Amino acid sequence: MRNAREKTLAAVRSGVVASLIEELVKLDGDLARSLPPGAYGVRLSAPGGLERRISFNGGTGGARLLFPRWTDMAATFSGGKGTLIPLPTGPGFLKAVKAFAACAKAVSAAMATVPPEGDREGLERKTRLLLTAALRGVCEVYNHDHWTAPRSEHIPRGRIGIGVTGRPDLSGVIAVGEGRMELERESSLEGVNALLEFRDPSVCYAVLTGAEPALGALGDGRVMTKGRLPMIQGLFPLLDRFGEIM
């Protein structure tokens, strides 16, 4: 890997897992029903003000999971072992810790699962998770990776839509601001400055898993671009770097 700093690893991996947890709870009814009842939340904290928030049923207070070092956070969210100090921030402390542990395990299992051939529902669910990971990952790389910073600062300001044609549930918007990139997961693709659109979920799945080269899919029309092309072009190095870091 090209000189990724520990803070970068921690930021990218924790941000992606936090987004995947909230997405999977929406997708998996069995998982949602298995979690402790009530509204509570989890804060993931590391040095330098790095913090992620995960809300369960709209809650906020509950638990703060403190990682003393960036290496602890990076290791924990890559399947390894890192020091983690759970601190109560509200009456839902035990519920929050239990929910986080269950969801982290469920995310790991879901991302390792390959949908059987012909399982359309499974493919679409996995595609939604992959898209969530990729969009959040691109934002975190842009915001925290020193290696890509000089190469991505030229991306024009504005909003970039990425998704599957006719599928608002399989889409997201990335907002590029002054030195900052944010994921707008629930935003409509209407009015974006640039659009990267996959013909159907299977094409999106193939490109995001690396089974299909993005340039090949662009060449034969299974992936289409509209609007300001430099915005789209600026995403590809960030996606490549995200793949390295994760």
JSON list of C-alpha atoms in Angstrom, two decimals, residues 14-203:
[
{"chain": "A", "resi": 14, "resn": "SER", "atom": "CA", "xyz": [-14.50, 3.15, 10.61]},
{"chain": "A", "resi": 15, "resn": "GLY", "atom": "CA", "xyz": [-16.53, 5.45, 8.38]},
{"chain": "A", "resi": 16, "resn": "VAL", "atom": "CA", "xyz": [-17.40, 2.65, 5.98]},
{"chain": "A", "resi": 17, "resn": "VAL", "atom": "CA", "xyz": [-18.36, 0.19, 8.72]},
{"chain": "A", "resi": 18, "resn": "ALA", "atom": "CA", "xyz": [-20.53, 2.82, 10.45]},
{"chain": "A", "resi": 19, "resn": "SER", "atom": "CA", "xyz": [-22.44, 3.44, 7.22]},
{"chain": "A", "resi": 20, "resn": "LEU", "atom": "CA", "xyz": [-22.77, -0.28, 6.52]},
{"chain": "A", "resi": 21, "resn": "ILE", "atom": "CA", "xyz": [-24.19, -0.94, 9.98]},
{"chain": "A", "resi": 22, "resn": "GLU", "atom": "CA", "xyz": [-26.98, 1.60, 9.53]},
{"chain": "A", "resi": 23, "resn": "GLU", "atom": "CA", "xyz": [-27.66, 0.36, 5.99]},
{"chain": "A", "resi": 24, "resn": "LEU", "atom": "CA", "xyz": [-27.80, -3.30, 6.96]},
{"chain": "A", "resi": 25, "resn": "VAL", "atom": "CA", "xyz": [-30.22, -2.62, 9.81]},
{"chain": "A", "resi": 26, "resn": "LYS", "atom": "CA", "xyz": [-32.56, -1.08, 7.21]},
{"chain": "A", "resi": 27, "resn": "LEU", "atom": "CA", "xyz": [-32.17, -4.03, 4.83]},
{"chain": "A", "resi": 28, "resn": "ASP", "atom": "CA", "xyz": [-32.24, -6.95, 7.25]},
{"chain": "A", "resi": 29, "resn": "GLY", "atom": "CA", "xyz": [-35.48, -7.17, 9.18]},
{"chain": "A", "resi": 30, "resn": "ASP", "atom": "CA", "xyz": [-34.30, -10.16, 11.19]},
{"chain": "A", "resi": 31, "resn": "LEU", "atom": "CA", "xyz": [-31.22, -8.25, 12.33]},
{"chain": "A", "resi": 32, "resn": "ALA", "atom": "CA", "xyz": [-33.28, -5.18, 13.24]},
{"chain": "A", "resi": 33, "resn": "ARG", "atom": "CA", "xyz": [-35.74, -7.25, 15.27]},
{"chain": "A", "resi": 34, "resn": "SER", "atom": "CA", "xyz": [-32.92, -9.02, 17.11]},
{"chain": "A", "resi": 35, "resn": "LEU", "atom": "CA", "xyz": [-31.46, -5.78, 18.48]},
{"chain": "A", "resi": 36, "resn": "PRO", "atom": "CA", "xyz": [-32.36, -4.47, 21.95]},
{"chain": "A", "resi": 37, "resn": "PRO", "atom": "CA", "xyz": [-35.54, -2.35, 21.84]},
{"chain": "A", "resi": 38, "resn": "GLY", "atom": "CA", "xyz": [-35.53, 1.40, 22.25]},
{"chain": "A", "resi": 39, "resn": "ALA", "atom": "CA", "xyz": [-33.62, 4.36, 20.84]},
{"chain": "A", "resi": 40, "resn": "TYR", "atom": "CA", "xyz": [-29.91, 4.66, 21.56]},
{"chain": "A", "resi": 41, "resn": "GLY", "atom": "CA", "xyz": [-26.65, 5.36, 19.78]},
{"chain": "A", "resi": 42, "resn": "VAL", "atom": "CA", "xyz": [-22.94, 4.61, 19.61]},
{"chain": "A", "resi": 43, "resn": "ARG", "atom": "CA", "xyz": [-20.04, 7.02, 19.18]},
{"chain": "A", "resi": 44, "resn": "LEU", "atom": "CA", "xyz": [-16.74, 5.70, 17.87]},
{"chain": "A", "resi": 45, "resn": "SER", "atom": "CA", "xyz": [-13.89, 7.96, 18.96]},
{"chain": "A", "resi": 46, "resn": "ALA", "atom": "CA", "xyz": [-10.15, 8.09, 18.21]},
{"chain": "A", "resi": 47, "resn": "PRO", "atom": "CA", "xyz": [-7.42, 10.74, 18.72]},
{"chain": "A", "resi": 48, "resn": "GLY", "atom": "CA", "xyz": [-7.47, 13.97, 16.76]},
{"chain": "A", "resi": 49, "resn": "GLY", "atom": "CA", "xyz": [-11.24, 14.41, 16.91]},
{"chain": "A", "resi": 50, "resn": "LEU", "atom": "CA", "xyz": [-12.00, 11.43, 14.69]},
{"chain": "A", "resi": 51, "resn": "GLU", "atom": "CA", "xyz": [-15.54, 10.39, 15.55]},
{"chain": "A", "resi": 52, "resn": "ARG", "atom": "CA", "xyz": [-18.35, 8.34, 14.01]},
{"chain": "A", "resi": 53, "resn": "ARG", "atom": "CA", "xyz": [-21.95, 8.18, 15.20]},
{"chain": "A", "resi": 54, "resn": "ILE", "atom": "CA", "xyz": [-24.29, 5.24, 14.70]},
{"chain": "A", "resi": 55, "resn": "SER", "atom": "CA", "xyz": [-27.95, 5.70, 15.55]},
{"chain": "A", "resi": 56, "resn": "PHE", "atom": "CA", "xyz": [-30.36, 2.92, 16.40]},
{"chain": "A", "resi": 57, "resn": "ASN", "atom": "CA", "xyz": [-34.05, 3.87, 16.08]},
{"chain": "A", "resi": 58, "resn": "GLY", "atom": "CA", "xyz": [-33.11, 7.54, 16.01]},
{"chain": "A", "resi": 59, "resn": "GLY", "atom": "CA", "xyz": [-31.27, 7.47, 19.34]},
{"chain": "A", "resi": 60, "resn": "THR", "atom": "CA", "xyz": [-28.05, 9.25, 20.26]},
{"chain": "A", "resi": 61, "resn": "GLY", "atom": "CA", "xyz": [-27.04, 8.59, 23.86]},
{"chain": "A", "resi": 62, "resn": "GLY", "atom": "CA", "xyz": [-25.83, 5.18, 24.93]},
{"chain": "A", "resi": 63, "resn": "ALA", "atom": "CA", "xyz": [-22.18, 4.31, 24.53]},
{"chain": "A", "resi": 64, "resn": "ARG", "atom": "CA", "xyz": [-18.91, 5.83, 23.48]},
{"chain": "A", "resi": 65, "resn": "LEU", "atom": "CA", "xyz": [-16.36, 3.34, 22.21]},
{"chain": "A", "resi": 66, "resn": "LEU", "atom": "CA", "xyz": [-12.97, 4.95, 22.73]},
{"chain": "A", "resi": 67, "resn": "PHE", "atom": "CA", "xyz": [-9.93, 3.78, 20.74]},
{"chain": "A", "resi": 68, "resn": "PRO", "atom": "CA", "xyz": [-6.77, 5.11, 22.46]},
{"chain": "A", "resi": 69, "resn": "ARG", "atom": "CA", "xyz": [-4.77, 5.04, 19.21]},
{"chain": "A", "resi": 70, "resn": "TRP", "atom": "CA", "xyz": [-5.55, 5.19, 15.51]},
{"chain": "A", "resi": 71, "resn": "THR", "atom": "CA", "xyz": [-3.92, 1.79, 15.13]},
{"chain": "A", "resi": 72, "resn": "ASP", "atom": "CA", "xyz": [-6.51, 0.35, 17.54]},
{"chain": "A", "resi": 73, "resn": "MET", "atom": "CA", "xyz": [-9.38, 1.66, 15.43]},
{"chain": "A", "resi": 74, "resn": "ALA", "atom": "CA", "xyz": [-7.78, 0.61, 12.14]},
{"chain": "A", "resi": 75, "resn": "ALA", "atom": "CA", "xyz": [-7.11, -2.90, 13.42]},
{"chain": "A", "resi": 76, "resn": "THR", "atom": "CA", "xyz": [-10.60, -3.35, 14.90]},
{"chain": "A", "resi": 77, "resn": "PHE", "atom": "CA", "xyz": [-12.34, -2.40, 11.67]},
{"chain": "A", "resi": 78, "resn": "SER", "atom": "CA", "xyz": [-10.18, -4.63, 9.51]},
{"chain": "A", "resi": 79, "resn": "GLY", "atom": "CA", "xyz": [-11.00, -7.78, 11.48]},
{"chain": "A", "resi": 80, "resn": "GLY", "atom": "CA", "xyz": [-8.03, -7.63, 13.82]},
{"chain": "A", "resi": 81, "resn": "LYS", "atom": "CA", "xyz": [-7.66, -6.79, 17.50]},
{"chain": "A", "resi": 82, "resn": "GLY", "atom": "CA", "xyz": [-7.36, -3.31, 18.93]},
{"chain": "A", "resi": 83, "resn": "THR", "atom": "CA", "xyz": [-7.82, -1.75, 22.34]},
{"chain": "A", "resi": 84, "resn": "LEU", "atom": "CA", "xyz": [-11.37, -0.52, 22.87]},
{"chain": "A", "resi": 85, "resn": "ILE", "atom": "CA", "xyz": [-12.70, 1.23, 25.98]},
{"chain": "A", "resi": 86, "resn": "PRO", "atom": "CA", "xyz": [-16.53, 1.30, 26.29]},
{"chain": "A", "resi": 87, "resn": "LEU", "atom": "CA", "xyz": [-17.85, 4.35, 28.16]},
{"chain": "A", "resi": 88, "resn": "PRO", "atom": "CA", "xyz": [-21.49, 5.04, 29.06]},
{"chain": "A", "resi": 89, "resn": "THR", "atom": "CA", "xyz": [-23.11, 8.18, 27.63]},
{"chain": "A", "resi": 90, "resn": "GLY", "atom": "CA", "xyz": [-26.70, 7.43, 28.57]},
{"chain": "A", "resi": 91, "resn": "PRO", "atom": "CA", "xyz": [-29.10, 4.86, 30.04]},
{"chain": "A", "resi": 92, "resn": "GLY", "atom": "CA", "xyz": [-28.92, 2.70, 26.94]},
{"chain": "A", "resi": 93, "resn": "PHE", "atom": "CA", "xyz": [-25.25, 1.84, 27.45]},
{"chain": "A", "resi": 94, "resn": "LEU", "atom": "CA", "xyz": [-25.55, -1.96, 27.55]},
{"chain": "A", "resi": 95, "resn": "LYS", "atom": "CA", "xyz": [-28.08, -1.97, 24.71]},
{"chain": "A", "resi": 96, "resn": "ALA", "atom": "CA", "xyz": [-25.80, 0.15, 22.55]},
{"chain": "A", "resi": 97, "resn": "VAL", "atom": "CA", "xyz": [-22.74, -2.02, 23.15]},
{"chain": "A", "resi": 98, "resn": "LYS", "atom": "CA", "xyz": [-24.71, -5.20, 22.43]},
{"chain": "A", "resi": 99, "resn": "ALA", "atom": "CA", "xyz": [-26.26, -3.74, 19.27]},
{"chain": "A", "resi": 100, "resn": "PHE", "atom": "CA", "xyz": [-22.92, -2.52, 17.95]},
{"chain": "A", "resi": 101, "resn": "ALA", "atom": "CA", "xyz": [-21.26, -5.92, 18.49]},
{"chain": "A", "resi": 102, "resn": "ALA", "atom": "CA", "xyz": [-24.13, -7.77, 16.80]},
{"chain": "A", "resi": 103, "resn": "CYS", "atom": "CA", "xyz": [-24.22, -5.38, 13.85]},
{"chain": "A", "resi": 104, "resn": "ALA", "atom": "CA", "xyz": [-20.47, -5.37, 13.31]},
{"chain": "A", "resi": 105, "resn": "LYS", "atom": "CA", "xyz": [-20.54, -9.15, 13.14]},
{"chain": "A", "resi": 106, "resn": "ALA", "atom": "CA", "xyz": [-23.52, -9.09, 10.77]},
{"chain": "A", "resi": 107, "resn": "VAL", "atom": "CA", "xyz": [-21.81, -6.59, 8.46]},
{"chain": "A", "resi": 108, "resn": "SER", "atom": "CA", "xyz": [-18.70, -8.75, 8.28]},
{"chain": "A", "resi": 109, "resn": "ALA", "atom": "CA", "xyz": [-20.83, -11.77, 7.34]},
{"chain": "A", "resi": 110, "resn": "ALA", "atom": "CA", "xyz": [-22.90, -9.85, 4.79]},
{"chain": "A", "resi": 111, "resn": "MET", "atom": "CA", "xyz": [-19.85, -8.43, 3.02]},
{"chain": "A", "resi": 112, "resn": "ALA", "atom": "CA", "xyz": [-18.27, -11.88, 2.82]},
{"chain": "A", "resi": 113, "resn": "THR", "atom": "CA", "xyz": [-21.41, -13.43, 1.30]},
{"chain": "A", "resi": 114, "resn": "VAL", "atom": "CA", "xyz": [-21.56, -14.01, -2.45]},
{"chain": "A", "resi": 115, "resn": "PRO", "atom": "CA", "xyz": [-25.15, -14.13, -3.78]},
{"chain": "A", "resi": 116, "resn": "PRO", "atom": "CA", "xyz": [-25.95, -17.45, -5.50]},
{"chain": "A", "resi": 117, "resn": "GLU", "atom": "CA", "xyz": [-26.49, -17.28, -9.25]},
{"chain": "A", "resi": 118, "resn": "GLY", "atom": "CA", "xyz": [-30.09, -16.37, -9.97]},
{"chain": "A", "resi": 119, "resn": "ASP", "atom": "CA", "xyz": [-30.71, -14.85, -6.54]},
{"chain": "A", "resi": 120, "resn": "ARG", "atom": "CA", "xyz": [-31.90, -11.44, -7.70]},
{"chain": "A", "resi": 121, "resn": "GLU", "atom": "CA", "xyz": [-32.92, -10.24, -4.24]},
{"chain": "A", "resi": 122, "resn": "GLY", "atom": "CA", "xyz": [-29.60, -11.28, -2.76]},
{"chain": "A", "resi": 123, "resn": "LEU", "atom": "CA", "xyz": [-27.68, -9.59, -5.57]},
{"chain": "A", "resi": 124, "resn": "GLU", "atom": "CA", "xyz": [-29.57, -6.32, -5.14]},
{"chain": "A", "resi": 125, "resn": "ARG", "atom": "CA", "xyz": [-29.06, -6.36, -1.37]},
{"chain": "A", "resi": 126, "resn": "LYS", "atom": "CA", "xyz": [-25.33, -6.98, -1.77]},
{"chain": "A", "resi": 127, "resn": "THR", "atom": "CA", "xyz": [-25.14, -4.29, -4.46]},
{"chain": "A", "resi": 128, "resn": "ARG", "atom": "CA", "xyz": [-26.72, -1.77, -2.10]},
{"chain": "A", "resi": 129, "resn": "LEU", "atom": "CA", "xyz": [-24.15, -2.59, 0.57]},
{"chain": "A", "resi": 130, "resn": "LEU", "atom": "CA", "xyz": [-21.27, -2.41, -1.91]},
{"chain": "A", "resi": 131, "resn": "LEU", "atom": "CA", "xyz": [-22.52, 0.93, -3.22]},
{"chain": "A", "resi": 132, "resn": "THR", "atom": "CA", "xyz": [-22.83, 2.30, 0.32]},
{"chain": "A", "resi": 133, "resn": "ALA", "atom": "CA", "xyz": [-19.29, 1.18, 1.10]},
{"chain": "A", "resi": 134, "resn": "ALA", "atom": "CA", "xyz": [-17.86, 2.61, -2.10]},
{"chain": "A", "resi": 135, "resn": "LEU", "atom": "CA", "xyz": [-19.55, 6.00, -1.80]},
{"chain": "A", "resi": 136, "resn": "ARG", "atom": "CA", "xyz": [-18.66, 6.47, 1.87]},
{"chain": "A", "resi": 137, "resn": "GLY", "atom": "CA", "xyz": [-15.17, 5.13, 1.20]},
{"chain": "A", "resi": 138, "resn": "VAL", "atom": "CA", "xyz": [-14.52, 7.61, -1.61]},
{"chain": "A", "resi": 139, "resn": "CYS", "atom": "CA", "xyz": [-15.54, 10.47, 0.69]},
{"chain": "A", "resi": 140, "resn": "GLU", "atom": "CA", "xyz": [-13.29, 9.28, 3.51]},
{"chain": "A", "resi": 141, "resn": "VAL", "atom": "CA", "xyz": [-10.32, 8.85, 1.17]},
{"chain": "A", "resi": 142, "resn": "TYR", "atom": "CA", "xyz": [-10.84, 12.35, -0.21]},
{"chain": "A", "resi": 143, "resn": "ASN", "atom": "CA", "xyz": [-11.09, 13.81, 3.30]},
{"chain": "A", "resi": 144, "resn": "HIS", "atom": "CA", "xyz": [-8.24, 11.94, 5.00]},
{"chain": "A", "resi": 145, "resn": "ASP", "atom": "CA", "xyz": [-5.71, 10.47, 2.57]},
{"chain": "A", "resi": 146, "resn": "HIS", "atom": "CA", "xyz": [-2.60, 12.59, 2.09]},
{"chain": "A", "resi": 147, "resn": "TRP", "atom": "CA", "xyz": [-1.44, 10.54, -0.89]},
{"chain": "A", "resi": 148, "resn": "THR", "atom": "CA", "xyz": [-4.48, 11.26, -3.05]},
{"chain": "A", "resi": 149, "resn": "ALA", "atom": "CA", "xyz": [-5.00, 14.85, -1.88]},
{"chain": "A", "resi": 150, "resn": "PRO", "atom": "CA", "xyz": [-2.88, 16.50, -4.62]},
{"chain": "A", "resi": 151, "resn": "ARG", "atom": "CA", "xyz": [-4.58, 14.32, -7.23]},
{"chain": "A", "resi": 152, "resn": "SER", "atom": "CA", "xyz": [-8.14, 14.97, -6.12]},
{"chain": "A", "resi": 153, "resn": "GLU", "atom": "CA", "xyz": [-8.09, 18.66, -5.28]},
{"chain": "A", "resi": 154, "resn": "HIS", "atom": "CA", "xyz": [-8.90, 19.46, -8.92]},
{"chain": "A", "resi": 155, "resn": "ILE", "atom": "CA", "xyz": [-12.34, 17.79, -8.76]},
{"chain": "A", "resi": 156, "resn": "PRO", "atom": "CA", "xyz": [-14.88, 20.56, -9.47]},
{"chain": "A", "resi": 157, "resn": "ARG", "atom": "CA", "xyz": [-17.20, 21.58, -6.66]},
{"chain": "A", "resi": 158, "resn": "GLY", "atom": "CA", "xyz": [-20.75, 20.32, -6.92]},
{"chain": "A", "resi": 159, "resn": "ARG", "atom": "CA", "xyz": [-22.85, 17.18, -6.54]},
{"chain": "A", "resi": 160, "resn": "ILE", "atom": "CA", "xyz": [-22.14, 13.82, -8.18]},
{"chain": "A", "resi": 161, "resn": "GLY", "atom": "CA", "xyz": [-24.87, 11.21, -8.47]},
{"chain": "A", "resi": 162, "resn": "ILE", "atom": "CA", "xyz": [-24.04, 7.49, -8.67]},
{"chain": "A", "resi": 163, "resn": "GLY", "atom": "CA", "xyz": [-26.66, 4.82, -9.07]},
{"chain": "A", "resi": 164, "resn": "VAL", "atom": "CA", "xyz": [-28.62, 2.28, -11.08]},
{"chain": "A", "resi": 165, "resn": "THR", "atom": "CA", "xyz": [-31.04, 3.47, -13.78]},
{"chain": "A", "resi": 166, "resn": "GLY", "atom": "CA", "xyz": [-34.57, 3.69, -12.43]},
{"chain": "A", "resi": 167, "resn": "ARG", "atom": "CA", "xyz": [-33.56, 2.54, -8.94]},
{"chain": "A", "resi": 168, "resn": "PRO", "atom": "CA", "xyz": [-33.54, 5.37, -6.40]},
{"chain": "A", "resi": 169, "resn": "ASP", "atom": "CA", "xyz": [-32.93, 2.75, -3.68]},
{"chain": "A", "resi": 170, "resn": "LEU", "atom": "CA", "xyz": [-29.63, 1.89, -5.38]},
{"chain": "A", "resi": 171, "resn": "SER", "atom": "CA", "xyz": [-28.19, 5.37, -5.61]},
{"chain": "A", "resi": 172, "resn": "GLY", "atom": "CA", "xyz": [-26.41, 8.06, -3.66]},
{"chain": "A", "resi": 173, "resn": "VAL", "atom": "CA", "xyz": [-25.04, 11.56, -4.03]},
{"chain": "A", "resi": 174, "resn": "ILE", "atom": "CA", "xyz": [-21.56, 12.81, -3.21]},
{"chain": "A", "resi": 175, "resn": "ALA", "atom": "CA", "xyz": [-21.26, 16.51, -2.45]},
{"chain": "A", "resi": 176, "resn": "VAL", "atom": "CA", "xyz": [-17.86, 18.03, -3.21]},
{"chain": "A", "resi": 177, "resn": "GLY", "atom": "CA", "xyz": [-17.17, 21.20, -1.25]},
{"chain": "A", "resi": 178, "resn": "GLU", "atom": "CA", "xyz": [-14.11, 23.25, -0.41]},
{"chain": "A", "resi": 179, "resn": "GLY", "atom": "CA", "xyz": [-11.64, 20.59, 0.70]},
{"chain": "A", "resi": 180, "resn": "ARG", "atom": "CA", "xyz": [-14.41, 18.28, 1.87]},
{"chain": "A", "resi": 181, "resn": "MET", "atom": "CA", "xyz": [-16.51, 15.50, 0.38]},
{"chain": "A", "resi": 182, "resn": "GLU", "atom": "CA", "xyz": [-19.72, 14.23, 1.99]},
{"chain": "A", "resi": 183, "resn": "LEU", "atom": "CA", "xyz": [-22.11, 11.38, 1.23]},
{"chain": "A", "resi": 184, "resn": "GLU", "atom": "CA", "xyz": [-25.80, 12.26, 0.87]},
{"chain": "A", "resi": 185, "resn": "ARG", "atom": "CA", "xyz": [-27.20, 8.73, 0.94]},
{"chain": "A", "resi": 186, "resn": "GLU", "atom": "CA", "xyz": [-30.91, 9.59, 0.78]},
{"chain": "A", "resi": 187, "resn": "SER", "atom": "CA", "xyz": [-30.69, 12.47, -1.69]},
{"chain": "A", "resi": 188, "resn": "SER", "atom": "CA", "xyz": [-32.40, 12.40, -5.07]},
{"chain": "A", "resi": 189, "resn": "LEU", "atom": "CA", "xyz": [-30.29, 12.28, -8.22]},
{"chain": "A", "resi": 190, "resn": "GLU", "atom": "CA", "xyz": [-32.31, 15.19, -9.59]},
{"chain": "A", "resi": 191, "resn": "GLY", "atom": "CA", "xyz": [-30.26, 18.30, -10.19]},
{"chain": "A", "resi": 192, "resn": "VAL", "atom": "CA", "xyz": [-26.80, 16.73, -9.75]},
{"chain": "A", "resi": 193, "resn": "ASN", "atom": "CA", "xyz": [-23.93, 18.26, -11.70]},
{"chain": "A", "resi": 194, "resn": "ALA", "atom": "CA", "xyz": [-22.64, 14.90, -12.91]},
{"chain": "A", "resi": 195, "resn": "LEU", "atom": "CA", "xyz": [-24.12, 11.40, -13.04]},
{"chain": "A", "resi": 196, "resn": "LEU", "atom": "CA", "xyz": [-22.54, 7.95, -13.20]},
{"chain": "A", "resi": 197, "resn": "GLU", "atom": "CA", "xyz": [-25.33, 5.51, -14.00]},
{"chain": "A", "resi": 198, "resn": "PHE", "atom": "CA", "xyz": [-25.28, 1.71, -14.18]},
{"chain": "A", "resi": 199, "resn": "ARG", "atom": "CA", "xyz": [-27.71, 0.01, -16.55]},
{"chain": "A", "resi": 200, "resn": "ASP", "atom": "CA", "xyz": [-28.92, -2.50, -13.96]},
{"chain": "A", "resi": 201, "resn": "PRO", "atom": "CA", "xyz": [-27.96, -3.93, -10.55]},
{"chain": "A", "resi": 202, "resn": "SER", "atom": "CA", "xyz": [-25.93, -6.77, -12.03]},
{"chain": "A", "resi": 203, "resn": "VAL", "atom": "CA", "xyz": [-23.65, -4.33, -13.88]}
]
